[in-house]
Every structure is written in structure tokens, then in C-alpha cells.
Amino acid sequence: QQQVKQSPQSLIVQKGGISIINCAYENTAFDYFPWYQQFPGKGPALLIAIRPDVSEKKEGRFTISFNKSAKQFSLHIMDSQPGDSATYFCAASMWAGAQKLVFGQGTRLTINP
Amino acid sequence: DTGVSQDPRHKITKRGQNVTFRCDPISEHNRLYWYRQTLGQGPEFLTYFQNEAQLEKSRLLSDRFSAERPKGSFSTLEIQRTEQGDSAMYLCASSLVNQPQHFGDGTRLSIL
């Protein structure tokens, strides 16, 4: 019940295209869903996060879509750029992020120029 | 505003040795978390503190692992009698209560 499943494992997108990464969770007690971006040799950096009281949140080129009934959420990266090439992790937590984060397995995103 | 700082960045040691890592959180962050990340996987929770109190420990944290945050500021993670399976990136994160967690760049541990 603690798992967060992420897909795809790897993704190649052309520059200017839309990158879409999906996550599914089981524990209905989760109420905070962040996305982190990680470059090689660096720690994860928070990109954007959502609470279940909204179905979508947008920050610049990054959008989270949230489907509470399906227990799924996704990250959309619009106008993908080579600098977006990184590993992306979805995560989930209880108590508005005050507790431990449960991470997905990660998606290695490559943006071809 | 400096970020989360971890030291050392890399540690190479022989199997059976003890190692200690240090994490300095963002100033005034009262929550401090430790995670472990193996190659190609997402970080896995190990333990977390609020101020100096250790509030939760994962089953991953065997009795060879101990973490402390003696004055509610920096934290140390010690691994005794290291094993091959301990090779990983050890990540520290900090936050204010009910605020996002911010990660350091980790300590990469390699066991020979």
C-alpha cells in the first residue's frame, strides 16, 4: 500500500515536444504529490507539487494532472528542451508532506535537439 | 540562503569498516530526513527528525545504522560493520513542518 508506480522507465522526446510521465499510487491516505528532477551527481530538486483538492497545477512549462478517483497523477513538460534531460521522480506523502516521501522508480528523460 | 550540505561527497571504504556521514540542513529547518538511493532507483526513506527527536525509522535501518541530531541542527548517520549492500547514495533533506523537503547532493558510499 506504500508503493508509488511510475512509468515509463525511460522516455525520448524531440525538442519542442511534450513529455508525459505517469504515476499511480495505492494508499488513499496520501495527500501530497511532488515531482522531483535529478541530474547526475546531484540530489533531487523539487519541481512542482499538488494536493488532491485540485485536478491540475501549472508552473511555467510544467503541469501536474491529478485524478483522485483513479489514484493517478502525471507530469507534463511542454515545449521540452535539451536542458530538461534528467531523471524525474514522482513521490507521495501523508500529512501534507510532513512525513516521509515514498518515491516512484524514476523516468530517465532524454530530449533530442 | 545556503542549501542542504552533506559531507563527505564520496566515501570509499573496506567491508567491515565503520563510516559516518554529516548533514547540515537549511538554517531554521526543524525537520531533517535521511534517504538511501541505489543506482536506477528512487530514494528510499530511512529516518527523520523533528528538532532533536527521531520520530520514525524505516525497517531498512538495521541495527548497524544509527542516526543522531544532538542539538536539533546538523545530523550524523553512522553505519557500522559496512557490507557490500550498503553501497548507495545517502541523501539528506530538510524542511519546515508541512513544507516541501529540500535535498542535498548526497554522500556516495562505495564498499570495496
PDB file of C-alpha atoms in Angstrom:
ATOM      1  CA  GLN A   1       0.000   0.000   0.000  1.00  0.00           C
ATOM      2  CA  GLN A   2       3.011   2.253   0.323  1.00  0.00           C
ATOM      3  CA  GLN A   3       4.086   1.883  -3.301  1.00  0.00           C
ATOM      4  CA  VAL A   4       4.131   4.501  -5.991  1.00  0.00           C
ATOM      5  CA  LYS A   5       4.448   3.081  -9.506  1.00  0.00           C
ATOM      6  CA  GLN A   6       5.977   5.240 -12.225  1.00  0.00           C
ATOM      7  CA  SER A   7       6.091   4.830 -15.997  1.00  0.00           C
ATOM      8  CA  PRO A   8       7.748   4.846 -18.423  1.00  0.00           C
ATOM      9  CA  GLN A   9      11.207   3.895 -17.193  1.00  0.00           C
ATOM     10  CA  SER A  10      12.795   5.902 -19.984  1.00  0.00           C
ATOM     11  CA  LEU A  11      11.467   8.422 -22.500  1.00  0.00           C
ATOM     12  CA  ILE A  12      12.913  10.108 -25.578  1.00  0.00           C
ATOM     13  CA  VAL A  13      11.218  13.266 -26.874  1.00  0.00           C
ATOM     14  CA  GLN A  14      12.124  15.671 -29.640  1.00  0.00           C
ATOM     15  CA  LYS A  15      12.930  19.266 -28.752  1.00  0.00           C
ATOM     16  CA  GLY A  16       9.733  21.274 -28.571  1.00  0.00           C
ATOM     17  CA  GLY A  17       7.578  18.223 -27.903  1.00  0.00           C
ATOM     18  CA  ILE A  18       5.507  17.272 -24.852  1.00  0.00           C
ATOM     19  CA  SER A  19       6.982  14.892 -22.283  1.00  0.00           C
ATOM     20  CA  ILE A  20       4.455  12.910 -20.228  1.00  0.00           C
ATOM     21  CA  ILE A  21       5.310  10.800 -17.181  1.00  0.00           C
ATOM     22  CA  ASN A  22       2.698   8.869 -15.225  1.00  0.00           C
ATOM     23  CA  CYS A  23       2.402   7.679 -11.643  1.00  0.00           C
ATOM     24  CA  ALA A  24      -0.109   5.587  -9.741  1.00  0.00           C
ATOM     25  CA  TYR A  25      -0.491   5.108  -6.011  1.00  0.00           C
ATOM     26  CA  GLU A  26      -2.436   2.786  -3.727  1.00  0.00           C
ATOM     27  CA  ASN A  27      -2.555   4.434  -0.322  1.00  0.00           C
ATOM     28  CA  THR A  28      -5.581   6.736  -0.182  1.00  0.00           C
ATOM     29  CA  ALA A  29      -4.081   8.450   2.861  1.00  0.00           C
ATOM     30  CA  PHE A  30      -1.509  10.155   0.623  1.00  0.00           C
ATOM     31  CA  ASP A  31      -2.379  13.826   0.279  1.00  0.00           C
ATOM     32  CA  TYR A  32       0.725  15.443  -1.159  1.00  0.00           C
ATOM     33  CA  PHE A  33       2.257  14.593  -4.537  1.00  0.00           C
ATOM     34  CA  PRO A  34       5.534  16.281  -5.561  1.00  0.00           C
ATOM     35  CA  TRP A  35       7.708  15.791  -8.610  1.00  0.00           C
ATOM     36  CA  TYR A  36      11.474  15.956  -8.329  1.00  0.00           C
ATOM     37  CA  GLN A  37      14.116  16.419 -11.031  1.00  0.00           C
ATOM     38  CA  GLN A  38      17.548  14.876 -10.595  1.00  0.00           C
ATOM     39  CA  PHE A  39      20.705  15.449 -12.628  1.00  0.00           C
ATOM     40  CA  PRO A  40      23.679  13.038 -12.437  1.00  0.00           C
ATOM     41  CA  GLY A  41      25.697  13.545  -9.274  1.00  0.00           C
ATOM     42  CA  LYS A  42      23.088  15.846  -7.748  1.00  0.00           C
ATOM     43  CA  GLY A  43      20.300  15.447  -5.252  1.00  0.00           C
ATOM     44  CA  PRO A  44      16.628  15.586  -6.267  1.00  0.00           C
ATOM     45  CA  ALA A  45      15.274  19.121  -6.747  1.00  0.00           C
ATOM     46  CA  LEU A  46      11.593  19.913  -6.226  1.00  0.00           C
ATOM     47  CA  LEU A  47       9.859  20.881  -9.467  1.00  0.00           C
ATOM     48  CA  ILE A  48       6.178  21.146  -8.647  1.00  0.00           C
ATOM     49  CA  ALA A  49       3.705  19.608  -6.204  1.00  0.00           C
ATOM     50  CA  ILE A  50      -0.052  19.142  -5.921  1.00  0.00           C
ATOM     51  CA  ARG A  51      -2.656  18.409  -3.243  1.00  0.00           C
ATOM     52  CA  PRO A  52      -5.732  16.260  -4.040  1.00  0.00           C
ATOM     53  CA  ASP A  53      -8.169  19.174  -3.737  1.00  0.00           C
ATOM     54  CA  VAL A  54      -7.233  20.357  -7.250  1.00  0.00           C
ATOM     55  CA  SER A  55      -7.101  18.408 -10.509  1.00  0.00           C
ATOM     56  CA  GLU A  56      -4.348  20.395 -12.192  1.00  0.00           C
ATOM     57  CA  LYS A  57      -1.483  22.686 -11.294  1.00  0.00           C
ATOM     58  CA  LYS A  58       0.701  24.567 -13.740  1.00  0.00           C
ATOM     59  CA  GLU A  59       4.040  26.279 -13.195  1.00  0.00           C
ATOM     60  CA  GLY A  60       5.680  27.572 -16.345  1.00  0.00           C
ATOM     61  CA  ARG A  61       6.193  24.666 -18.752  1.00  0.00           C
ATOM     62  CA  PHE A  62       5.421  22.060 -16.056  1.00  0.00           C
ATOM     63  CA  THR A  63       1.881  20.821 -15.328  1.00  0.00           C
ATOM     64  CA  ILE A  64       0.651  18.170 -12.900  1.00  0.00           C
ATOM     65  CA  SER A  65      -2.651  16.479 -13.710  1.00  0.00           C
ATOM     66  CA  PHE A  66      -4.299  14.640 -10.809  1.00  0.00           C
ATOM     67  CA  ASN A  67      -7.088  12.023 -10.943  1.00  0.00           C
ATOM     68  CA  LYS A  68      -8.155  11.202  -7.399  1.00  0.00           C
ATOM     69  CA  SER A  69     -10.688   8.502  -8.315  1.00  0.00           C
ATOM     70  CA  ALA A  70      -8.141   6.638 -10.437  1.00  0.00           C
ATOM     71  CA  LYS A  71      -5.346   7.289  -7.926  1.00  0.00           C
ATOM     72  CA  GLN A  72      -3.107   8.550 -10.710  1.00  0.00           C
ATOM     73  CA  PHE A  73      -1.155  11.696 -11.416  1.00  0.00           C
ATOM     74  CA  SER A  74       1.082  12.786 -14.242  1.00  0.00           C
ATOM     75  CA  LEU A  75       3.716  15.352 -15.142  1.00  0.00           C
ATOM     76  CA  HIS A  76       3.541  17.154 -18.482  1.00  0.00           C
ATOM     77  CA  ILE A  77       6.537  19.117 -19.727  1.00  0.00           C
ATOM     78  CA  MET A  78       5.538  21.425 -22.564  1.00  0.00           C
ATOM     79  CA  ASP A  79       7.998  22.655 -25.197  1.00  0.00           C
ATOM     80  CA  SER A  80      10.613  20.187 -23.909  1.00  0.00           C
ATOM     81  CA  GLN A  81      14.208  21.439 -24.095  1.00  0.00           C
ATOM     82  CA  PRO A  82      17.571  19.594 -24.071  1.00  0.00           C
ATOM     83  CA  GLY A  83      18.206  21.107 -20.623  1.00  0.00           C
ATOM     84  CA  ASP A  84      15.186  19.134 -19.352  1.00  0.00           C
ATOM     85  CA  SER A  85      17.111  15.894 -19.923  1.00  0.00           C
ATOM     86  CA  ALA A  86      17.282  14.390 -16.435  1.00  0.00           C
ATOM     87  CA  THR A  87      15.696  11.709 -14.260  1.00  0.00           C
ATOM     88  CA  TYR A  88      12.251  12.578 -12.900  1.00  0.00           C
ATOM     89  CA  PHE A  89      10.721  11.091  -9.778  1.00  0.00           C
ATOM     90  CA  CYS A  90       7.155  11.279  -8.598  1.00  0.00           C
ATOM     91  CA  ALA A  91       6.539  10.911  -4.886  1.00  0.00           C
ATOM     92  CA  ALA A  92       3.720  10.832  -2.367  1.00  0.00           C
ATOM     93  CA  SER A  93       3.367  11.615   1.282  1.00  0.00           C
ATOM     94  CA  MET A  94       0.851  11.908   4.071  1.00  0.00           C
ATOM     95  CA  TRP A  95       0.177  14.929   6.217  1.00  0.00           C
ATOM     96  CA  ALA A  96       0.874  17.485   3.506  1.00  0.00           C
ATOM     97  CA  GLY A  97       4.459  16.352   3.065  1.00  0.00           C
ATOM     98  CA  ALA A  98       5.297  16.495   6.737  1.00  0.00           C
ATOM     99  CA  GLN A  99       6.108  12.804   6.720  1.00  0.00           C
ATOM    100  CA  LYS A 100       8.367  10.591   4.660  1.00  0.00           C
ATOM    101  CA  LEU A 101       8.198  10.726   0.887  1.00  0.00           C
ATOM    102  CA  VAL A 102       7.520   7.489  -0.996  1.00  0.00           C
ATOM    103  CA  PHE A 103       9.190   7.735  -4.401  1.00  0.00           C
ATOM    104  CA  GLY A 104       8.467   6.119  -7.747  1.00  0.00           C
ATOM    105  CA  GLN A 105      11.199   4.281  -9.607  1.00  0.00           C
ATOM    106  CA  GLY A 106      12.121   7.225 -11.812  1.00  0.00           C
ATOM    107  CA  THR A 107      11.929   8.126 -15.506  1.00  0.00           C
ATOM    108  CA  ARG A 108      15.058   8.917 -17.462  1.00  0.00           C
ATOM    109  CA  LEU A 109      14.051  11.669 -19.912  1.00  0.00           C
ATOM    110  CA  THR A 110      16.161  12.497 -22.961  1.00  0.00           C
ATOM    111  CA  ILE A 111      15.293  15.478 -25.148  1.00  0.00           C
ATOM    112  CA  ASN A 112      16.822  15.228 -28.613  1.00  0.00           C
ATOM    113  CA  PRO A 113      17.867  18.554 -30.181  1.00  0.00           C
TER     114      PRO A 113
ATOM    115  CA  ASP B   1      20.198  31.004   1.873  1.00  0.00           C
ATOM    116  CA  THR B   2      22.539  28.053   1.554  1.00  0.00           C
ATOM    117  CA  GLY B   3      21.078  24.682   0.712  1.00  0.00           C
ATOM    118  CA  VAL B   4      21.397  21.346   2.457  1.00  0.00           C
ATOM    119  CA  SER B   5      25.072  20.455   2.787  1.00  0.00           C
ATOM    120  CA  GLN B   6      26.405  16.902   3.029  1.00  0.00           C
ATOM    121  CA  ASP B   7      29.903  15.751   3.837  1.00  0.00           C
ATOM    122  CA  PRO B   8      31.799  13.912   2.503  1.00  0.00           C
ATOM    123  CA  ARG B   9      30.559  13.794  -1.080  1.00  0.00           C
ATOM    124  CA  HIS B  10      32.240  10.471  -1.676  1.00  0.00           C
ATOM    125  CA  LYS B  11      33.400   7.771   0.710  1.00  0.00           C
ATOM    126  CA  ILE B  12      35.271   4.617  -0.237  1.00  0.00           C
ATOM    127  CA  THR B  13      35.829   2.080   2.488  1.00  0.00           C
ATOM    128  CA  LYS B  14      36.573  -1.576   3.011  1.00  0.00           C
ATOM    129  CA  ARG B  15      33.905  -4.042   4.029  1.00  0.00           C
ATOM    130  CA  GLY B  16      33.605  -4.234   7.812  1.00  0.00           C
ATOM    131  CA  GLN B  17      34.702  -0.658   8.476  1.00  0.00           C
ATOM    132  CA  ASN B  18      32.539   1.974  10.156  1.00  0.00           C
ATOM    133  CA  VAL B  19      31.582   5.164   8.320  1.00  0.00           C
ATOM    134  CA  THR B  20      29.903   8.390   9.408  1.00  0.00           C
ATOM    135  CA  PHE B  21      28.203  10.985   7.233  1.00  0.00           C
ATOM    136  CA  ARG B  22      27.212  14.526   8.186  1.00  0.00           C
ATOM    137  CA  CYS B  23      24.253  16.620   7.041  1.00  0.00           C
ATOM    138  CA  ASP B  24      23.804  20.343   7.651  1.00  0.00           C
ATOM    139  CA  PRO B  25      20.205  21.340   6.934  1.00  0.00           C
ATOM    140  CA  ILE B  26      18.913  24.662   5.704  1.00  0.00           C
ATOM    141  CA  SER B  27      19.045  27.108   8.591  1.00  0.00           C
ATOM    142  CA  GLU B  28      15.906  27.069  10.775  1.00  0.00           C
ATOM    143  CA  HIS B  29      14.534  23.896   9.171  1.00  0.00           C
ATOM    144  CA  ASN B  30      13.311  21.792  12.064  1.00  0.00           C
ATOM    145  CA  ARG B  31      12.695  18.603  10.061  1.00  0.00           C
ATOM    146  CA  LEU B  32      15.619  16.518   8.799  1.00  0.00           C
ATOM    147  CA  TYR B  33      15.302  13.343   6.736  1.00  0.00           C
ATOM    148  CA  TRP B  34      17.697  10.627   5.592  1.00  0.00           C
ATOM    149  CA  TYR B  35      17.093   8.604   2.421  1.00  0.00           C
ATOM    150  CA  ARG B  36      19.111   5.977   0.557  1.00  0.00           C
ATOM    151  CA  GLN B  37      19.223   5.784  -3.231  1.00  0.00           C
ATOM    152  CA  THR B  38      20.667   2.880  -5.193  1.00  0.00           C
ATOM    153  CA  LEU B  39      21.541   3.079  -8.884  1.00  0.00           C
ATOM    154  CA  GLY B  40      18.482   3.411 -11.097  1.00  0.00           C
ATOM    155  CA  GLN B  41      16.028   3.600  -8.201  1.00  0.00           C
ATOM    156  CA  GLY B  42      14.132   6.289  -6.379  1.00  0.00           C
ATOM    157  CA  PRO B  43      15.233   7.384  -2.907  1.00  0.00           C
ATOM    158  CA  GLU B  44      14.040   5.189  -0.029  1.00  0.00           C
ATOM    159  CA  PHE B  45      13.215   6.656   3.351  1.00  0.00           C
ATOM    160  CA  LEU B  46      15.468   5.742   6.269  1.00  0.00           C
ATOM    161  CA  THR B  47      14.602   8.028   9.178  1.00  0.00           C
ATOM    162  CA  TYR B  48      13.580  11.545  10.128  1.00  0.00           C
ATOM    163  CA  PHE B  49      13.931  14.020  12.987  1.00  0.00           C
ATOM    164  CA  GLN B  50      11.936  16.926  14.241  1.00  0.00           C
ATOM    165  CA  ASN B  51      14.434  19.069  16.086  1.00  0.00           C
ATOM    166  CA  GLU B  52      16.494  16.533  18.061  1.00  0.00           C
ATOM    167  CA  ALA B  53      13.761  13.881  18.328  1.00  0.00           C
ATOM    168  CA  GLN B  54      13.934  10.897  15.967  1.00  0.00           C
ATOM    169  CA  LEU B  55      10.280  10.379  15.021  1.00  0.00           C
ATOM    170  CA  GLU B  56      10.364   7.434  12.626  1.00  0.00           C
ATOM    171  CA  LYS B  57      12.790   4.757  11.462  1.00  0.00           C
ATOM    172  CA  SER B  58      12.341   2.528   8.425  1.00  0.00           C
ATOM    173  CA  ARG B  59      12.738  -1.238   8.568  1.00  0.00           C
ATOM    174  CA  LEU B  60      15.630  -0.593   6.143  1.00  0.00           C
ATOM    175  CA  LEU B  61      17.519   0.940   9.047  1.00  0.00           C
ATOM    176  CA  SER B  62      19.081  -2.170  10.555  1.00  0.00           C
ATOM    177  CA  ASP B  63      20.767  -2.063  13.950  1.00  0.00           C
ATOM    178  CA  ARG B  64      24.076  -1.390  12.151  1.00  0.00           C
ATOM    179  CA  PHE B  65      22.713   2.045  11.265  1.00  0.00           C
ATOM    180  CA  SER B  66      22.338   4.879  13.756  1.00  0.00           C
ATOM    181  CA  ALA B  67      21.370   8.496  13.213  1.00  0.00           C
ATOM    182  CA  GLU B  68      21.579  11.423  15.573  1.00  0.00           C
ATOM    183  CA  ARG B  69      20.697  15.085  15.626  1.00  0.00           C
ATOM    184  CA  PRO B  70      22.029  16.071  19.019  1.00  0.00           C
ATOM    185  CA  LYS B  71      21.246  19.796  19.098  1.00  0.00           C
ATOM    186  CA  GLY B  72      18.494  19.907  16.526  1.00  0.00           C
ATOM    187  CA  SER B  73      20.822  21.332  13.895  1.00  0.00           C
ATOM    188  CA  PHE B  74      23.216  19.057  11.957  1.00  0.00           C
ATOM    189  CA  SER B  75      22.755  15.288  11.832  1.00  0.00           C
ATOM    190  CA  THR B  76      25.068  12.310  11.502  1.00  0.00           C
ATOM    191  CA  LEU B  77      24.375   8.893  10.021  1.00  0.00           C
ATOM    192  CA  GLU B  78      26.726   6.103  11.080  1.00  0.00           C
ATOM    193  CA  ILE B  79      26.975   2.664   9.508  1.00  0.00           C
ATOM    194  CA  GLN B  80      28.864   0.054  11.495  1.00  0.00           C
ATOM    195  CA  ARG B  81      30.488  -3.055  10.015  1.00  0.00           C
ATOM    196  CA  THR B  82      29.716  -1.999   6.440  1.00  0.00           C
ATOM    197  CA  GLU B  83      28.558  -4.616   3.931  1.00  0.00           C
ATOM    198  CA  GLN B  84      28.594  -4.661   0.122  1.00  0.00           C
ATOM    199  CA  GLY B  85      24.873  -3.997   0.077  1.00  0.00           C
ATOM    200  CA  ASP B  86      25.393  -0.683   1.859  1.00  0.00           C
ATOM    201  CA  SER B  87      26.872   0.812  -1.321  1.00  0.00           C
ATOM    202  CA  ALA B  88      24.475   3.608  -2.283  1.00  0.00           C
ATOM    203  CA  MET B  89      23.913   7.342  -2.323  1.00  0.00           C
ATOM    204  CA  TYR B  90      22.838   8.610   1.084  1.00  0.00           C
ATOM    205  CA  LEU B  91      20.654  11.685   0.768  1.00  0.00           C
ATOM    206  CA  CYS B  92      19.678  14.191   3.413  1.00  0.00           C
ATOM    207  CA  ALA B  93      16.694  16.531   3.145  1.00  0.00           C
ATOM    208  CA  SER B  94      15.323  19.239   5.390  1.00  0.00           C
ATOM    209  CA  SER B  95      12.101  21.176   5.704  1.00  0.00           C
ATOM    210  CA  LEU B  96       9.914  23.230   7.927  1.00  0.00           C
ATOM    211  CA  VAL B  97       6.871  21.326   9.185  1.00  0.00           C
ATOM    212  CA  ASN B  98       4.276  20.960   6.400  1.00  0.00           C
ATOM    213  CA  GLN B  99       6.642  22.476   3.845  1.00  0.00           C
ATOM    214  CA  PRO B 100       8.475  20.828   0.910  1.00  0.00           C
ATOM    215  CA  GLN B 101      11.585  18.789   1.512  1.00  0.00           C
ATOM    216  CA  HIS B 102      14.829  20.135   0.033  1.00  0.00           C
ATOM    217  CA  PHE B 103      17.596  17.659  -0.693  1.00  0.00           C
ATOM    218  CA  GLY B 104      21.357  17.857  -0.508  1.00  0.00           C
ATOM    219  CA  ASP B 105      23.606  16.354  -3.183  1.00  0.00           C
ATOM    220  CA  GLY B 106      24.243  13.250  -1.133  1.00  0.00           C
ATOM    221  CA  THR B 107      27.188  11.153   0.012  1.00  0.00           C
ATOM    222  CA  ARG B 108      28.106   8.341  -2.349  1.00  0.00           C
ATOM    223  CA  LEU B 109      29.337   5.306  -0.405  1.00  0.00           C
ATOM    224  CA  SER B 110      31.372   2.612  -2.138  1.00  0.00           C
ATOM    225  CA  ILE B 111      32.291  -0.581  -0.291  1.00  0.00           C
ATOM    226  CA  LEU B 112      35.368  -2.414  -1.569  1.00  0.00           C
TER     227      LEU B 112
END
